[in-house]
PDB file of C-alpha atoms in Angstrom:
ATOM      1  CA  UNK A   1      -4.782 -22.940  24.840  1.00  0.00           C
ATOM      2  CA  UNK A   2      -8.433 -23.300  25.866  1.00  0.00           C
ATOM      3  CA  UNK A   3      -8.701 -19.517  25.693  1.00  0.00           C
ATOM      4  CA  UNK A   4      -7.680 -19.592  22.035  1.00  0.00           C
ATOM      5  CA  UNK A   5      -9.501 -22.725  20.882  1.00  0.00           C
ATOM      6  CA  UNK A   6     -13.170 -22.172  21.618  1.00  0.00           C
ATOM      7  CA  UNK A   7     -16.243 -23.862  20.171  1.00  0.00           C
ATOM      8  CA  UNK A   8     -16.394 -21.123  17.573  1.00  0.00           C
ATOM      9  CA  UNK A   9     -12.755 -21.669  16.529  1.00  0.00           C
ATOM     10  CA  UNK A  10     -12.396 -25.384  17.177  1.00  0.00           C
ATOM     11  CA  UNK A  11     -10.523 -26.402  14.021  1.00  0.00           C
ATOM     12  CA  UNK A  12      -7.518 -24.138  14.123  1.00  0.00           C
ATOM     13  CA  UNK A  13      -4.230 -25.388  12.733  1.00  0.00           C
ATOM     14  CA  UNK A  14      -1.247 -25.438  15.055  1.00  0.00           C
ATOM     15  CA  UNK A  15       0.394 -22.588  13.132  1.00  0.00           C
ATOM     16  CA  UNK A  16      -2.729 -20.440  13.611  1.00  0.00           C
ATOM     17  CA  UNK A  17      -2.910 -21.226  17.334  1.00  0.00           C
ATOM     18  CA  UNK A  18       0.768 -20.321  17.706  1.00  0.00           C
ATOM     19  CA  UNK A  19       0.167 -17.037  15.892  1.00  0.00           C
ATOM     20  CA  UNK A  20      -2.806 -16.127  18.075  1.00  0.00           C
ATOM     21  CA  UNK A  21      -0.888 -16.964  21.244  1.00  0.00           C
ATOM     22  CA  UNK A  22       2.154 -14.961  20.094  1.00  0.00           C
ATOM     23  CA  UNK A  23      -0.004 -11.936  19.309  1.00  0.00           C
ATOM     24  CA  UNK A  24      -1.798 -12.134  22.656  1.00  0.00           C
ATOM     25  CA  UNK A  25       1.516 -12.485  24.497  1.00  0.00           C
ATOM     26  CA  UNK A  26       3.100  -9.605  22.594  1.00  0.00           C
ATOM     27  CA  UNK A  27       0.168  -7.277  23.166  1.00  0.00           C
ATOM     28  CA  UNK A  28      -0.051  -8.176  26.839  1.00  0.00           C
ATOM     29  CA  UNK A  29       3.688  -7.626  27.263  1.00  0.00           C
ATOM     30  CA  UNK A  30       3.413  -4.144  25.800  1.00  0.00           C
ATOM     31  CA  UNK A  31       0.426  -3.261  27.979  1.00  0.00           C
ATOM     32  CA  UNK A  32      -2.088  -3.303  25.128  1.00  0.00           C
ATOM     33  CA  UNK A  33      -5.017  -5.464  24.173  1.00  0.00           C
ATOM     34  CA  UNK A  34      -6.537  -6.361  20.836  1.00  0.00           C
ATOM     35  CA  UNK A  35      -9.330  -3.826  21.322  1.00  0.00           C
ATOM     36  CA  UNK A  36      -6.897  -0.927  21.662  1.00  0.00           C
ATOM     37  CA  UNK A  37      -4.440  -1.946  18.930  1.00  0.00           C
ATOM     38  CA  UNK A  38      -4.547   0.106  15.735  1.00  0.00           C
ATOM     39  CA  UNK A  39      -3.746  -2.067  12.735  1.00  0.00           C
ATOM     40  CA  UNK A  40      -1.470  -0.243  10.272  1.00  0.00           C
ATOM     41  CA  UNK A  41      -3.196   0.801   7.057  1.00  0.00           C
ATOM     42  CA  UNK A  42      -0.794  -1.137   4.844  1.00  0.00           C
ATOM     43  CA  UNK A  43      -1.777  -4.372   6.631  1.00  0.00           C
ATOM     44  CA  UNK A  44      -5.462  -3.615   6.236  1.00  0.00           C
ATOM     45  CA  UNK A  45      -4.932  -3.209   2.500  1.00  0.00           C
ATOM     46  CA  UNK A  46      -3.407  -6.707   2.345  1.00  0.00           C
ATOM     47  CA  UNK A  47      -6.535  -8.369   3.750  1.00  0.00           C
ATOM     48  CA  UNK A  48      -8.230 -10.298   0.981  1.00  0.00           C
ATOM     49  CA  UNK A  49      -5.321  -9.952  -1.426  1.00  0.00           C
ATOM     50  CA  UNK A  50      -2.917 -12.662  -2.450  1.00  0.00           C
ATOM     51  CA  UNK A  51       0.048 -10.425  -1.599  1.00  0.00           C
ATOM     52  CA  UNK A  52      -0.062 -11.398   2.076  1.00  0.00           C
ATOM     53  CA  UNK A  53       0.588 -15.098   1.370  1.00  0.00           C
ATOM     54  CA  UNK A  54       3.984 -16.631   0.786  1.00  0.00           C
ATOM     55  CA  UNK A  55       3.348 -19.216  -1.899  1.00  0.00           C
ATOM     56  CA  UNK A  56       7.008 -20.250  -1.956  1.00  0.00           C
ATOM     57  CA  UNK A  57       6.821 -21.516   1.617  1.00  0.00           C
ATOM     58  CA  UNK A  58       5.993 -25.235   1.540  1.00  0.00           C
ATOM     59  CA  UNK A  59       6.020 -25.603   5.333  1.00  0.00           C
ATOM     60  CA  UNK A  60       2.240 -25.768   5.715  1.00  0.00           C
ATOM     61  CA  UNK A  61       2.138 -29.067   7.578  1.00  0.00           C
ATOM     62  CA  UNK A  62       1.303 -29.300  11.245  1.00  0.00           C
ATOM     63  CA  UNK A  63       4.091 -31.797  11.964  1.00  0.00           C
ATOM     64  CA  UNK A  64       6.384 -29.042  13.201  1.00  0.00           C
ATOM     65  CA  UNK A  65       5.491 -28.808  16.880  1.00  0.00           C
ATOM     66  CA  UNK A  66       8.580 -26.826  17.849  1.00  0.00           C
ATOM     67  CA  UNK A  67       6.594 -23.602  18.172  1.00  0.00           C
ATOM     68  CA  UNK A  68       4.022 -24.836  20.680  1.00  0.00           C
ATOM     69  CA  UNK A  69       4.669 -23.213  24.027  1.00  0.00           C
TER      70      UNK A  69
END
């Protein structure tokens, strides 16, 4: 986890850390890295829009530690 939580990103929520670790693991398992991955255009269009957020999901607390490692 020290690789993910650096001084630059020292206040990440548990859900964000889990997401970063899952992405790193998935890319490494497929033989890719984040520098080589091409983000699909439809995902790039969602950046900055409210369409990418699920406002009906009320599970924003960090009490759910089931996803850590």
